[in-house]
């Protein structure tokens, strides 16, 4: 049985979108057919990419599958209307769902359009295990994000500790995932994804740590429940052309697209 080519509409063409586009060049079962960017970027990007892909500032009505990698504002501007029109969507900016009312808005739009919205695991692993464990009863989920002090510049951490003189690890926040996402929106995606898979934004505990002894971004998840205990630590390498983004984020999107056309999915 041969699978038809899956045409994908990509929202956003920053480091993540560009990397996904480049990695799918030459793929047999999946192609980026449309790219959605801001009106000011349409003409230049169309000229750069040529006629193999259609660039516009809106999701085309004939889209079959939308992949969002543009940031939080794209969810309300593009994803919600696409879902309401019956277009299936996959979302990488999961941290946006810490905004009050937005998860319900996405769900209502998907129900209205009789379609689905997929929240991709992005920079973290173990989401399948947490989501499965929730069905049997979870009692505790704790997410700890650890970065070198330089990784917290330009955030409220600067009011908590002196990032320039730290000699020992310092906890800069201990709160719910919702509060963590509100105060540290650029670090919200992982905590929000872990929360939405498990106990929710208010019951998931988050610790954020500035650690002068590390050079990587380290994600640590502890989950406990009827299934047993899980402890996962991930030291993510950054995307080559965007050090603030995990390479695994791009790979999780590619895995999702691969599974849409593969004969065997894992």
Short mmCIF file of C-alpha atoms in Angstrom, two decimals:
data_model
loop_
_atom_site.label_atom_id
_atom_site.label_comp_id
_atom_site.label_asym_id
_atom_site.label_seq_id
_atom_site.Cartn_x
_atom_site.Cartn_y
_atom_site.Cartn_z
CA UNK A 1 0.00 0.00 0.00
CA UNK A 2 1.52 3.31 -1.05
CA UNK A 3 0.77 6.40 1.01
CA UNK A 4 -0.15 9.69 -0.70
CA UNK A 5 2.21 12.60 -0.16
CA UNK A 6 1.26 14.53 2.98
CA UNK A 7 1.11 18.27 2.27
CA UNK A 8 1.91 20.34 5.35
CA UNK A 9 1.29 24.02 6.07
CA UNK A 10 4.10 25.40 8.23
CA UNK A 11 3.35 28.42 10.42
CA UNK A 12 6.57 30.30 11.09
CA UNK A 13 9.96 30.27 9.38
CA UNK A 14 12.45 31.10 12.10
CA UNK A 15 15.24 28.72 13.13
CA UNK A 16 12.81 25.87 13.88
CA UNK A 17 10.66 26.27 10.77
CA UNK A 18 13.68 26.62 8.50
CA UNK A 19 15.32 23.54 9.98
CA UNK A 20 12.14 21.46 9.52
CA UNK A 21 11.82 22.69 5.92
CA UNK A 22 15.45 21.84 5.12
CA UNK A 23 15.29 18.39 6.71
CA UNK A 24 12.18 17.51 4.71
CA UNK A 25 13.80 18.43 1.38
CA UNK A 26 13.71 15.29 -0.72
CA UNK A 27 11.35 13.42 1.63
CA UNK A 28 9.12 11.04 -0.32
CA UNK A 29 5.94 11.03 1.79
CA UNK A 30 5.87 14.52 3.32
CA UNK A 31 6.39 17.99 1.87
CA UNK A 32 5.98 21.55 3.08
CA UNK A 33 3.44 22.90 0.60
CA UNK A 34 2.65 26.22 2.32
CA UNK A 35 4.51 28.52 4.71
CA UNK A 36 2.70 31.18 6.73
CA UNK A 37 4.69 34.24 7.87
CA UNK A 38 3.93 37.88 8.69
CA UNK A 39 2.74 40.02 5.73
CA UNK A 40 6.04 41.94 5.68
CA UNK A 41 8.04 38.74 5.06
CA UNK A 42 5.90 37.09 2.36
CA UNK A 43 7.48 38.56 -0.80
CA UNK A 44 11.11 38.13 0.29
CA UNK A 45 10.60 34.55 1.49
CA UNK A 46 8.69 33.60 -1.67
CA UNK A 47 11.55 34.98 -3.76
CA UNK A 48 14.08 33.07 -1.67
CA UNK A 49 12.29 29.70 -1.83
CA UNK A 50 10.93 29.87 -5.38
CA UNK A 51 7.77 28.21 -6.66
CA UNK A 52 8.14 24.84 -4.93
CA UNK A 53 6.28 26.22 -1.91
CA UNK A 54 3.51 28.82 -1.51
CA UNK A 55 4.24 31.60 1.00
CA UNK A 56 1.35 33.64 2.45
CA UNK A 57 0.24 35.47 5.58
CA UNK A 58 -2.80 33.23 6.19
CA UNK A 59 -3.41 29.49 6.44
CA UNK A 60 -4.78 28.44 3.01
CA UNK A 61 -8.32 27.07 3.03
CA UNK A 62 -7.19 23.85 1.34
CA UNK A 63 -4.61 22.98 4.02
CA UNK A 64 -4.77 19.40 5.31
CA UNK A 65 -2.34 19.60 8.23
CA UNK A 66 -0.89 22.65 9.97
CA UNK A 67 2.38 22.57 11.95
CA UNK A 68 2.87 25.61 14.21
CA UNK A 69 6.41 26.70 15.13
CA UNK A 70 5.98 30.48 15.21
CA UNK A 71 5.45 31.35 18.87
CA UNK A 72 2.53 32.00 21.14
CA UNK A 73 0.64 34.63 19.12
CA UNK A 74 0.30 32.20 16.19
CA UNK A 75 -2.07 30.01 18.20
CA UNK A 76 -4.82 32.62 18.46
CA UNK A 77 -4.09 34.23 15.10
CA UNK A 78 -3.82 31.09 12.96
CA UNK A 79 -4.31 27.79 14.80
CA UNK A 80 -7.68 28.47 16.43
CA UNK A 81 -9.32 29.67 13.17
CA UNK A 82 -7.79 26.72 11.23
CA UNK A 83 -9.16 24.20 13.73
CA UNK A 84 -12.61 25.80 13.56
CA UNK A 85 -12.51 25.31 9.78
CA UNK A 86 -11.75 21.61 10.26
CA UNK A 87 -7.99 21.70 9.60
CA UNK A 88 -5.92 19.36 11.79
CA UNK A 89 -3.12 21.17 13.64
CA UNK A 90 0.06 20.28 15.53
CA UNK A 91 1.56 22.78 18.00
CA UNK A 92 5.14 23.25 19.19
CA UNK A 93 4.52 26.45 21.23
CA UNK A 94 2.87 24.49 24.03
CA UNK A 95 3.92 27.07 26.63
CA UNK A 96 1.21 29.36 25.25
CA UNK A 97 -1.37 27.03 26.78
CA UNK A 98 -0.47 28.35 30.23
CA UNK A 99 -2.48 31.43 29.25
CA UNK A 100 -5.86 31.27 30.95
CA UNK A 101 -8.61 30.08 28.65
CA UNK A 102 -6.41 29.18 25.68
CA UNK A 103 -6.51 25.35 26.14
CA UNK A 104 -10.32 25.54 26.24
CA UNK A 105 -10.32 27.81 23.19
CA UNK A 106 -8.25 25.29 21.21
CA UNK A 107 -10.43 22.39 22.34
CA UNK A 108 -13.65 24.22 21.42
CA UNK A 109 -12.29 25.15 17.98
CA UNK A 110 -11.23 21.55 17.31
CA UNK A 111 -14.65 20.27 18.38
CA UNK A 112 -16.36 22.86 16.19
CA UNK A 113 -14.27 21.79 13.20
CA UNK A 114 -14.53 18.08 14.11
CA UNK A 115 -10.76 17.73 14.00
CA UNK A 116 -7.80 17.41 16.40
CA UNK A 117 -4.99 19.55 17.78
CA UNK A 118 -1.79 17.71 18.69
CA UNK A 119 0.52 19.11 21.40
CA UNK A 120 4.02 17.96 20.45
CA UNK A 121 6.56 16.90 23.07
CA UNK A 122 9.21 19.31 21.78
CA UNK A 123 12.37 19.54 23.87
CA UNK A 124 11.47 16.90 26.45
CA UNK A 125 11.02 13.12 26.62
CA UNK A 126 8.87 10.87 28.76
CA UNK A 127 5.61 12.62 27.83
CA UNK A 128 4.09 9.33 26.62
CA UNK A 129 4.83 7.70 29.98
CA UNK A 130 3.37 10.60 31.98
CA UNK A 131 0.23 10.70 29.83
CA UNK A 132 -0.20 6.93 30.20
CA UNK A 133 0.44 7.06 33.96
CA UNK A 134 -2.24 9.74 34.36
CA UNK A 135 -4.87 7.20 33.27
CA UNK A 136 -4.00 5.02 36.28
CA UNK A 137 -3.63 7.89 38.74
CA UNK A 138 -0.71 10.28 39.24
CA UNK A 139 0.09 11.60 42.71
CA UNK A 140 3.05 13.90 42.01
CA UNK A 141 4.92 15.46 39.09
CA UNK A 142 7.93 17.72 39.66
CA UNK A 143 9.81 19.43 36.83
CA UNK A 144 13.24 20.99 37.48
CA UNK A 145 14.88 23.20 34.87
CA UNK A 146 18.58 23.92 35.37
CA UNK A 147 20.59 26.38 33.28
CA UNK A 148 23.88 28.27 33.62
CA UNK A 149 23.41 31.80 35.02
CA UNK A 150 23.79 33.35 31.54
CA UNK A 151 20.71 31.41 30.43
CA UNK A 152 18.56 33.40 32.88
CA UNK A 153 19.61 36.89 31.78
CA UNK A 154 16.72 39.17 30.91
CA UNK A 155 14.34 37.27 33.22
CA UNK A 156 12.97 37.87 36.75
CA UNK A 157 15.90 35.75 38.02
CA UNK A 158 17.96 38.96 37.92
CA UNK A 159 15.83 40.31 40.79
CA UNK A 160 16.26 37.09 42.81
CA UNK A 161 20.02 36.50 42.65
CA UNK A 162 23.14 38.17 41.30
CA UNK A 163 23.76 36.07 38.20
CA UNK A 164 27.27 37.49 37.77
CA UNK A 165 28.59 36.39 41.16
CA UNK A 166 26.89 33.02 41.70
CA UNK A 167 29.24 30.32 42.94
CA UNK A 168 26.63 27.73 43.98
CA UNK A 169 23.35 26.55 42.40
CA UNK A 170 20.47 28.87 43.33
CA UNK A 171 16.74 28.14 43.15
CA UNK A 172 15.24 31.15 41.37
CA UNK A 173 11.66 29.88 41.39
CA UNK A 174 9.64 27.20 43.15
CA UNK A 175 5.99 27.39 42.10
CA UNK A 176 3.23 25.83 40.02
CA UNK A 177 3.78 25.30 36.31
CA UNK A 178 1.24 28.05 35.58
CA UNK A 179 3.15 30.57 37.69
CA UNK A 180 6.48 29.44 36.18
CA UNK A 181 5.10 29.95 32.67
CA UNK A 182 3.77 33.39 33.58
CA UNK A 183 7.07 34.63 35.04
CA UNK A 184 9.39 32.81 32.62
CA UNK A 185 7.45 32.58 29.33
CA UNK A 186 10.54 31.75 27.25
CA UNK A 187 11.09 28.69 29.43
CA UNK A 188 7.43 27.69 29.51
CA UNK A 189 7.19 25.05 26.78
CA UNK A 190 8.74 22.12 28.66
CA UNK A 191 6.98 22.78 31.98
CA UNK A 192 3.64 23.31 30.22
CA UNK A 193 4.01 20.12 28.16
CA UNK A 194 4.83 18.05 31.25
CA UNK A 195 1.86 19.61 33.05
CA UNK A 196 -0.68 19.10 30.29
CA UNK A 197 0.37 15.46 29.92
CA UNK A 198 -0.01 14.85 33.65
CA UNK A 199 -1.51 16.70 36.60
CA UNK A 200 -2.25 20.04 34.95
CA UNK A 201 -0.70 23.50 35.24
CA UNK A 202 -1.73 24.18 38.84
CA UNK A 203 -0.82 20.82 40.41
CA UNK A 204 2.54 20.35 38.66
CA UNK A 205 5.48 21.60 40.73
CA UNK A 206 8.31 23.51 39.02
CA UNK A 207 11.78 24.40 40.25
CA UNK A 208 14.03 26.64 38.17
CA UNK A 209 17.72 26.73 39.04
CA UNK A 210 20.64 28.93 38.01
CA UNK A 211 23.74 26.73 38.27
CA UNK A 212 27.24 28.08 37.59
CA UNK A 213 28.51 24.49 37.51
CA UNK A 214 26.69 23.52 34.28
CA UNK A 215 27.01 24.60 30.65
CA UNK A 216 23.89 22.89 29.28
CA UNK A 217 20.14 23.25 29.75
CA UNK A 218 19.13 20.29 31.93
CA UNK A 219 15.55 19.06 32.27
CA UNK A 220 14.64 16.77 35.16
CA UNK A 221 11.23 15.14 35.68
CA UNK A 222 10.04 13.09 38.64
CA UNK A 223 6.62 11.43 38.43
CA UNK A 224 4.92 9.17 40.97
CA UNK A 225 1.62 7.33 40.90
CA UNK A 226 -0.13 3.99 40.73
CA UNK A 227 2.22 2.95 37.90
CA UNK A 228 5.32 3.36 40.11
CA UNK A 229 8.04 6.02 39.98
CA UNK A 230 9.78 7.67 37.03
CA UNK A 231 12.87 9.85 37.03
CA UNK A 232 14.04 11.29 33.71
CA UNK A 233 16.99 13.63 33.09
CA UNK A 234 17.60 15.15 29.67
CA UNK A 235 20.62 17.25 28.73
CA UNK A 236 19.51 18.81 25.48
CA UNK A 237 21.89 20.07 22.83
CA UNK A 238 20.82 23.35 21.20
CA UNK A 239 19.86 23.85 17.58
CA UNK A 240 23.02 24.90 15.70
CA UNK A 241 21.57 28.18 14.39
CA UNK A 242 19.49 29.04 17.47
CA UNK A 243 21.20 28.24 20.81
CA UNK A 244 17.99 29.08 22.73
CA UNK A 245 16.13 26.19 21.06
CA UNK A 246 16.63 22.50 21.66
CA UNK A 247 17.52 20.36 18.64
CA UNK A 248 15.04 17.80 19.97
CA UNK A 249 12.21 20.28 19.33
CA UNK A 250 12.79 20.04 15.59
CA UNK A 251 13.20 16.26 15.75
CA UNK A 252 9.92 15.83 17.66
CA UNK A 253 8.08 17.66 14.86
CA UNK A 254 9.76 15.49 12.23
CA UNK A 255 8.80 12.35 14.16
CA UNK A 256 5.17 13.48 14.26
CA UNK A 257 5.14 14.11 10.49
CA UNK A 258 6.92 10.79 9.82
CA UNK A 259 4.27 8.92 11.84
CA UNK A 260 1.50 10.46 9.74
CA UNK A 261 2.75 8.67 6.62
CA UNK A 262 4.78 5.69 7.92
CA UNK A 263 3.49 2.13 7.66
CA UNK A 264 4.75 1.45 11.21
CA UNK A 265 4.56 4.14 13.91
CA UNK A 266 6.35 4.25 17.25
#
